[in-house]
Short mmCIF file of C-alpha atoms in Angstrom, two decimals:
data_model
loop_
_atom_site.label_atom_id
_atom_site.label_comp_id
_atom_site.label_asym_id
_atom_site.label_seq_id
_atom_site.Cartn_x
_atom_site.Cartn_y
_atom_site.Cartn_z
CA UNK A 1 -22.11 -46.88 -17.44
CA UNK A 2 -21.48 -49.64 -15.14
CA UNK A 3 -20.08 -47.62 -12.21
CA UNK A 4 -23.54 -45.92 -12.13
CA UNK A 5 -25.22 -49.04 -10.92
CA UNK A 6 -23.20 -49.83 -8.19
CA UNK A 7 -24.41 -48.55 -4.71
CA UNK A 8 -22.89 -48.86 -0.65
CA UNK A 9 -24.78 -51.95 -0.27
CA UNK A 10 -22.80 -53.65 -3.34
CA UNK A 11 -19.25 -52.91 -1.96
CA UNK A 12 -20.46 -53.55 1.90
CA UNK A 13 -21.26 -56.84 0.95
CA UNK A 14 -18.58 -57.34 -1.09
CA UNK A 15 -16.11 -55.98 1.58
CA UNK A 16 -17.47 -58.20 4.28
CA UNK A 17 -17.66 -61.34 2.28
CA UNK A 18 -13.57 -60.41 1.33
CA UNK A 19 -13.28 -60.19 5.27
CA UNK A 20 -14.93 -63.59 6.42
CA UNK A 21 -14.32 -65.43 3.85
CA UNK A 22 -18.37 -66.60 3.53
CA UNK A 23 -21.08 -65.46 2.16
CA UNK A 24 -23.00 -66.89 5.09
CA UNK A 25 -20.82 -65.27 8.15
CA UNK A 26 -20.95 -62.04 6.12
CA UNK A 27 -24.65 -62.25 6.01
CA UNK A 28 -24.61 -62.41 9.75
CA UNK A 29 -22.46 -59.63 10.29
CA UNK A 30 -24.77 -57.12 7.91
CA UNK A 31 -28.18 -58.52 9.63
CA UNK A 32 -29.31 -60.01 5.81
CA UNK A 33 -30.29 -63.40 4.26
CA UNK A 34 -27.12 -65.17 2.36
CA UNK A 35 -29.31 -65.46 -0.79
CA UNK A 36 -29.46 -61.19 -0.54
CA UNK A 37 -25.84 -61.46 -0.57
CA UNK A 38 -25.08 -63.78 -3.02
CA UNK A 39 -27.47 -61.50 -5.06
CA UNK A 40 -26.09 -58.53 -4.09
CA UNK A 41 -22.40 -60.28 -5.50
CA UNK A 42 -24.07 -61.23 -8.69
CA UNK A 43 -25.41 -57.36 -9.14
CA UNK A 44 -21.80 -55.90 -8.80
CA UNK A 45 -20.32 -58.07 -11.11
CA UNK A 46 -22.81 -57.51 -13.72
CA UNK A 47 -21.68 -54.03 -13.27
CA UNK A 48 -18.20 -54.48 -12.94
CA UNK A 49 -18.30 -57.24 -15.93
CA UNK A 50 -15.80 -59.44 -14.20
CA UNK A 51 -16.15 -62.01 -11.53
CA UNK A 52 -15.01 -60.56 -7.66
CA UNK A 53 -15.29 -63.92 -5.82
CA UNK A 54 -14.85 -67.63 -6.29
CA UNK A 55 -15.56 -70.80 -4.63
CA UNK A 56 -12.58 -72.17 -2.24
CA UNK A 57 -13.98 -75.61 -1.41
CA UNK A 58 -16.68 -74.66 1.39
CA UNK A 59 -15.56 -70.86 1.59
CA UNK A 60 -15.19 -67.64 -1.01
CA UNK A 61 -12.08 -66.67 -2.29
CA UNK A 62 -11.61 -62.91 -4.17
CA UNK A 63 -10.27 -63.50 -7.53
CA UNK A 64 -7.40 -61.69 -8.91
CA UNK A 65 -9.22 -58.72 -10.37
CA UNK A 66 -11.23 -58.81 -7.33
CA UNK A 67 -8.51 -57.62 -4.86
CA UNK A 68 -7.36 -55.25 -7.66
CA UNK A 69 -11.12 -53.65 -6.82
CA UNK A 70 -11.29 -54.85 -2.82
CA UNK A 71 -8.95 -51.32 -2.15
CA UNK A 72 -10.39 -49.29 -4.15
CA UNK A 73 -13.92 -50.43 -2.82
CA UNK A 74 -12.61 -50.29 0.66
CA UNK A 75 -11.15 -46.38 0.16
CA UNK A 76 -14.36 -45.65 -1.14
CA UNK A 77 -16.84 -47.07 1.83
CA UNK A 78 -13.85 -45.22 4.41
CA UNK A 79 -14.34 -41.97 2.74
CA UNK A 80 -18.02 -42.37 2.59
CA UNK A 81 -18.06 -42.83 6.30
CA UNK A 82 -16.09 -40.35 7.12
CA UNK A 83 -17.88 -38.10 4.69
CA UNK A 84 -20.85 -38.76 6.98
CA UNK A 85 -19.33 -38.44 10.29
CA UNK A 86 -18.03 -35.12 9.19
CA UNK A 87 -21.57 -32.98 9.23
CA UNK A 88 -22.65 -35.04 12.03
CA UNK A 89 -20.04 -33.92 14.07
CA UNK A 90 -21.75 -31.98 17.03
CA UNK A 91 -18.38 -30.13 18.89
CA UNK A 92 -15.91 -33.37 18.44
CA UNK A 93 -12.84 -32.79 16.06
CA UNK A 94 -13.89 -35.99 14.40
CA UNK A 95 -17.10 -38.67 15.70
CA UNK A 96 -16.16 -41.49 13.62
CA UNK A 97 -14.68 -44.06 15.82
CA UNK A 98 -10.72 -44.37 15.45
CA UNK A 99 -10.24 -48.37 14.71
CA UNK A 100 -6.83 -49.76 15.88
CA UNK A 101 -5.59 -52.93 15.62
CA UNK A 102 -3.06 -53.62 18.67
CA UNK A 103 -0.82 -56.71 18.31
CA UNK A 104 -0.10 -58.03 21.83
CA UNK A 105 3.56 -56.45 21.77
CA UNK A 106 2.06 -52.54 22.22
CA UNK A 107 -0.92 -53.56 23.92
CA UNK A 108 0.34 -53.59 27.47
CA UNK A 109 3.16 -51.59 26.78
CA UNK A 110 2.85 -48.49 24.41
CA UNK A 111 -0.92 -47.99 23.81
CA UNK A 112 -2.35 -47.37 27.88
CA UNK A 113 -0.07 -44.62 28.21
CA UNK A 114 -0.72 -43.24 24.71
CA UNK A 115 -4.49 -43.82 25.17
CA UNK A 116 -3.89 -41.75 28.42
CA UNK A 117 -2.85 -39.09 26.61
CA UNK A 118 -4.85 -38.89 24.04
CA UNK A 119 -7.84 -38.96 26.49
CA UNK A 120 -6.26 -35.66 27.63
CA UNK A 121 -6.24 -33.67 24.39
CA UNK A 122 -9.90 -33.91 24.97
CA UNK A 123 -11.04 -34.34 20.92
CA UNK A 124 -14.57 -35.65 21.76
CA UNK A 125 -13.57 -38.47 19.04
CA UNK A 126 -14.35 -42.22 20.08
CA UNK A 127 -11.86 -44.81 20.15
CA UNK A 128 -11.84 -48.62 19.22
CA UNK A 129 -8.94 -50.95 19.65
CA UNK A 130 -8.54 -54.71 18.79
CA UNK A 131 -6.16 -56.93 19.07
CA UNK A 132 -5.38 -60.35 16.91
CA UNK A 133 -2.12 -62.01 14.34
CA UNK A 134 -0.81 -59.77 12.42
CA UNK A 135 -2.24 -60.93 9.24
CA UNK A 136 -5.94 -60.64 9.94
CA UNK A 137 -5.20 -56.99 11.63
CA UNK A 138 -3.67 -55.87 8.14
CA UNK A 139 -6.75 -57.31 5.92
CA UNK A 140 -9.04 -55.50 8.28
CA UNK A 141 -7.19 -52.57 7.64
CA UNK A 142 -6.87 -53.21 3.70
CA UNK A 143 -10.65 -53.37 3.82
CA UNK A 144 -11.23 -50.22 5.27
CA UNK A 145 -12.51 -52.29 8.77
CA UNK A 146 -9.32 -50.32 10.58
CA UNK A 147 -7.87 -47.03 10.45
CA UNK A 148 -4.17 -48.26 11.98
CA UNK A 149 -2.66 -51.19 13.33
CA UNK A 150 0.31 -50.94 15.55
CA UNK A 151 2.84 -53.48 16.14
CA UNK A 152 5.65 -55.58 14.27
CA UNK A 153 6.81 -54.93 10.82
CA UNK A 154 5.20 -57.17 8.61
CA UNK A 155 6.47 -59.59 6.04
CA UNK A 156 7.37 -57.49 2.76
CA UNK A 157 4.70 -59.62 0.15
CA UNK A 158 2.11 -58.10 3.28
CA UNK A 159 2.74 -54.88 2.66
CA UNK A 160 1.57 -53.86 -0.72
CA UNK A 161 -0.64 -50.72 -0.20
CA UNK A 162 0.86 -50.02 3.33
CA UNK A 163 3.16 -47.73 4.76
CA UNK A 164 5.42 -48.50 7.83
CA UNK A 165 6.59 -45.97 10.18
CA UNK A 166 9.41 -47.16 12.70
CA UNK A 167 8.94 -46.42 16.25
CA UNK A 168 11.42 -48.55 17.94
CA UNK A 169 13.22 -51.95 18.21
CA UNK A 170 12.56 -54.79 20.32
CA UNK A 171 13.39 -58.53 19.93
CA UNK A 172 11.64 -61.82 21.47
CA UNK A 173 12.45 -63.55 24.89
CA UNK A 174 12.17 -66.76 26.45
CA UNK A 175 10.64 -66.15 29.63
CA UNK A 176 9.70 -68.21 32.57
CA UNK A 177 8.02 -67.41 35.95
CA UNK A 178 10.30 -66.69 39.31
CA UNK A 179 11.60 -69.59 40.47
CA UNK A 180 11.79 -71.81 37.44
CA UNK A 181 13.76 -74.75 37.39
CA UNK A 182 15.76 -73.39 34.35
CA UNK A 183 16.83 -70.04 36.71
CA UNK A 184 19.25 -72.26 38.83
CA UNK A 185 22.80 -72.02 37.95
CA UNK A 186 24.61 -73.65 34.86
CA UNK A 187 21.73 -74.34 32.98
CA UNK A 188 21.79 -75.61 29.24
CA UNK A 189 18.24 -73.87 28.01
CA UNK A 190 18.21 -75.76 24.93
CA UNK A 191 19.27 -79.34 26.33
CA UNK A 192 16.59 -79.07 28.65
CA UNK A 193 13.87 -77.30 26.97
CA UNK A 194 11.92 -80.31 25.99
CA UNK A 195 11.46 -81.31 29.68
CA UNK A 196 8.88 -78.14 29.87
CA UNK A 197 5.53 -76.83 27.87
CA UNK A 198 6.59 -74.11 25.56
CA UNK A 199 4.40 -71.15 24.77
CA UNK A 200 4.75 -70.54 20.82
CA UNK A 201 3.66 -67.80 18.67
CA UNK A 202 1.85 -69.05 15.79
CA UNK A 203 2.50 -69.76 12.51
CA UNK A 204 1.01 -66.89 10.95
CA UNK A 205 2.53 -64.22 13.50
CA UNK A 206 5.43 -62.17 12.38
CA UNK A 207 8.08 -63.26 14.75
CA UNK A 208 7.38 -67.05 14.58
CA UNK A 209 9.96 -67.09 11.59
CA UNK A 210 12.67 -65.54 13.90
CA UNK A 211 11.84 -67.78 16.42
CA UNK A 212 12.15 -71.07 13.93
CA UNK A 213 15.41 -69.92 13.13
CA UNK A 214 16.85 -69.55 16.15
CA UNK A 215 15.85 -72.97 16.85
CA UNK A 216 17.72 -74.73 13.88
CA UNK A 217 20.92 -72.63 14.91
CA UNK A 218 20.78 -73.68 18.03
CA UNK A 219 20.24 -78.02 17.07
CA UNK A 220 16.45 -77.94 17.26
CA UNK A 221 13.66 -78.41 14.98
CA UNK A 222 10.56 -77.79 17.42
CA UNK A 223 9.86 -78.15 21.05
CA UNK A 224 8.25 -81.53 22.34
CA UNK A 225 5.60 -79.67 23.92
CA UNK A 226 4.14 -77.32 22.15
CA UNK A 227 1.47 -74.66 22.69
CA UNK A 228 0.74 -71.68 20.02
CA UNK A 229 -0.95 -69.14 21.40
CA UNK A 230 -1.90 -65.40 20.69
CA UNK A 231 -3.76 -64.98 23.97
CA UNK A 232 -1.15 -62.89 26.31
CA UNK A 233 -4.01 -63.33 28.81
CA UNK A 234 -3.91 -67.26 28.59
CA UNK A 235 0.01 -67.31 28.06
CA UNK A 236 -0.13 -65.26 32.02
CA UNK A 237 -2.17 -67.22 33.51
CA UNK A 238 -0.49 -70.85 32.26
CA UNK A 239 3.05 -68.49 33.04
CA UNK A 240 2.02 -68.32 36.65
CA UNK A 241 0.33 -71.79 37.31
CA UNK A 242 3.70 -74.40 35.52
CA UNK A 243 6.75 -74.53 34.48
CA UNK A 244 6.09 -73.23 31.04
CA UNK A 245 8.91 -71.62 29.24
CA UNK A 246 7.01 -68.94 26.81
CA UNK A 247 8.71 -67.50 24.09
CA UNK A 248 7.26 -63.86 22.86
CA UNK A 249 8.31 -60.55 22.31
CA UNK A 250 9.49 -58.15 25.13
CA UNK A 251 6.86 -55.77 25.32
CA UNK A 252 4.42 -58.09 25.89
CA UNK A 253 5.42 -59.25 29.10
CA UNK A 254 7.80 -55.56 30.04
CA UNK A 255 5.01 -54.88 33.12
CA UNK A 256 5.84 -58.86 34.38
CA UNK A 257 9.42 -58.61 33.89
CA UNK A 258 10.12 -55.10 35.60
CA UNK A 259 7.51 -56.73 39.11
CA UNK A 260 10.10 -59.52 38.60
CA UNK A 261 7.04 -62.23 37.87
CA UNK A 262 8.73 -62.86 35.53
CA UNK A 263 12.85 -63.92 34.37
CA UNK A 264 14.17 -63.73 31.08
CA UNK A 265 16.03 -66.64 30.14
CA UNK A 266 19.88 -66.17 29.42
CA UNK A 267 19.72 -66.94 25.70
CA UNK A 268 21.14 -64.84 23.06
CA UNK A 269 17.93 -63.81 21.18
CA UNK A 270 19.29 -60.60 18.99
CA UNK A 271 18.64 -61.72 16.00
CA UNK A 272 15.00 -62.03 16.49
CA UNK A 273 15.45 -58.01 17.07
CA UNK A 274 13.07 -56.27 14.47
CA UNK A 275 10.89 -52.75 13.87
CA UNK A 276 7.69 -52.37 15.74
CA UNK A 277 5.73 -49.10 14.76
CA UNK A 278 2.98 -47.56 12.66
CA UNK A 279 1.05 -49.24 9.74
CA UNK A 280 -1.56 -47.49 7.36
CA UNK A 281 -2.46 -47.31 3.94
CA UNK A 282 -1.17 -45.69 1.16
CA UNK A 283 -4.20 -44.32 -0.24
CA UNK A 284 -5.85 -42.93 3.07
CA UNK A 285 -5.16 -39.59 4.85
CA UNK A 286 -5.64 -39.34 8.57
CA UNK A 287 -8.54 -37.71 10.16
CA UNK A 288 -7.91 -34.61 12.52
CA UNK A 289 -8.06 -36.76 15.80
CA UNK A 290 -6.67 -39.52 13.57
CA UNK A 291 -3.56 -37.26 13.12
CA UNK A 292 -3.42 -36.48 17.32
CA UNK A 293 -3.72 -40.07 18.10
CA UNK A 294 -0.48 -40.92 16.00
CA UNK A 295 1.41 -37.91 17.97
CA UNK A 296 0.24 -39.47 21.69
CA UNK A 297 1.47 -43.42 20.31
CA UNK A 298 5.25 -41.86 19.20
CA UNK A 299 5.29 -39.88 22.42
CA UNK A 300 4.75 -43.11 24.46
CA UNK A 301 6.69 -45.49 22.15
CA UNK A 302 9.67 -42.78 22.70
CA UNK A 303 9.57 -44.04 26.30
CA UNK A 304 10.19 -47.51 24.99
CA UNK A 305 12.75 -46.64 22.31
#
């Protein structure tokens, strides 16, 4: 039977190469040749009998059957793992690292405190937290590459094979440093917005949709100065050094705001409100210090609720 023939190395490769998105950068990653990839592909679809990638003009593409197998492969490498981890254990609840992707909007505000307290239940178990958009965070964690990723609802067609849990609310702001031109009294925002660099989320973040909207209903298209950004570091450190006006969600900038660094901008931004919270898959139970982790983030995203 065909499933006989496929080994670890087979859906590694092909998980990796689903990840970058080359055959080459995936051969980096895994510390092979690209030609030991590329035959490592052509073994598992001789065993699977269909084709998992495709060319996309200089990059690979998974075909249509091939993300019908890309969860299934990934479930299988994440229980292997664990599988492993589990009589290796020496005292720790659980050694295999717990992988979290952080959007920016929890990073600063919910997940020190419930790192803090997670630190203090003492489980032994190692911890590893990213941060990046919102769409690469949920294919590294359709892949198997993360165990959670925290942050902003995603869009619904991103969702398939996920589960959401809602932790609390929280909308985006246009903020500017103390001081700003824009802070003096009987100021039109919008009339004068183009006069300043703007801070953007990108494209491909959840809230830049929101934020596109509430341009056209309020007579723009764009800003004339533009900057996208997902750097909360860079957007800080620019806040601090111009007149930027920076437009991103509350929690991201709740520490600046509260030392009054930083001012929100009197504009009505409510309907950019939406659910931030917990995102895993469908198909994947929690580990034991998996399953404490979860309980320290809702205890210190109640503080934010």
């Amino acid at each position: 039977m065909g499933e006989s023939r496929i080994r670890f190395r087979h859906l590694q490769a092909f998980l990796e190469v689903a990840r970058q998105g080359s055959v080459a950068r995936a051969a980096d990653f895994l510390h092979v040749s690209a030609p030991a990839v590329t035959k490592t592909l052509r073994e598992l679809e001789e065993a699977l009998g269909i084709a998992v990638v495709e060319r996309d003009g200089r990059g690979i593409r998974v075909t249509r059957l091939g993300e019908i197998f890309l969860g299934h492969a990934g479930t299988a490498v994440t229980a292997l793992k664990r599988g492993v981890d589990s009589v290796r254990q020496d005292g720790a609840i659980n050694r295999h690292p717990i992988r979290i992707g952080a959007l920016p909007t929890v990073s600063a505000r919910v997940m020190p405190l419930a790192m803090s307290l997670f630190l203090s239940e003492n489980t032994g178990a190692a911890i590893k937290i990213v941060t990046g958009e919102n769409a690469v965070l949920l294919e590294q964690l359709r892949v198997g590459a993360l165990d959670l990723v925290v942050g902003r609802l995603a869009a619904p067609e991103n969702m398939t094979g996920f589960f959401f849990e809602h932790l609390y609310s929280e909308q985006v702001l246009f903020v500017v440093r103390a001081g700003h031109p824009l802070l003096e009294p009987g100021q039109d925002v919008f009339a004068r917005l183009d006069e300043f660099p703007v801070l953007m989320p990108t494209r491909e973040s959840v809230i830049r949709p929101f934020v596109d909207r509430l341009f056209i209903t309020n007579g723009m298209t764009a800003p004339a100065t533009e900057i996208e950004t997902v750097s909360d570091s860079f957007g800080r450190s620019f806040m601090r050094q111009s007149n930027a006006v920076w437009i991103i969600s509350a929690g991201v900038v709740a520490n600046e705001i509260a030392s009054g660094a930083f001012v929100a901008l009197p504009v009505n931004t409510e309907e950019t409100k939406g659910p931030v919270g917990l995102t895993m898959r469908t198909d994947t139970a929690p580990s034991p210090a998996l399953t404490i982790l979860l309980q320290t983030i809702r205890e210190a995203a109640s503080h934010h609720a």
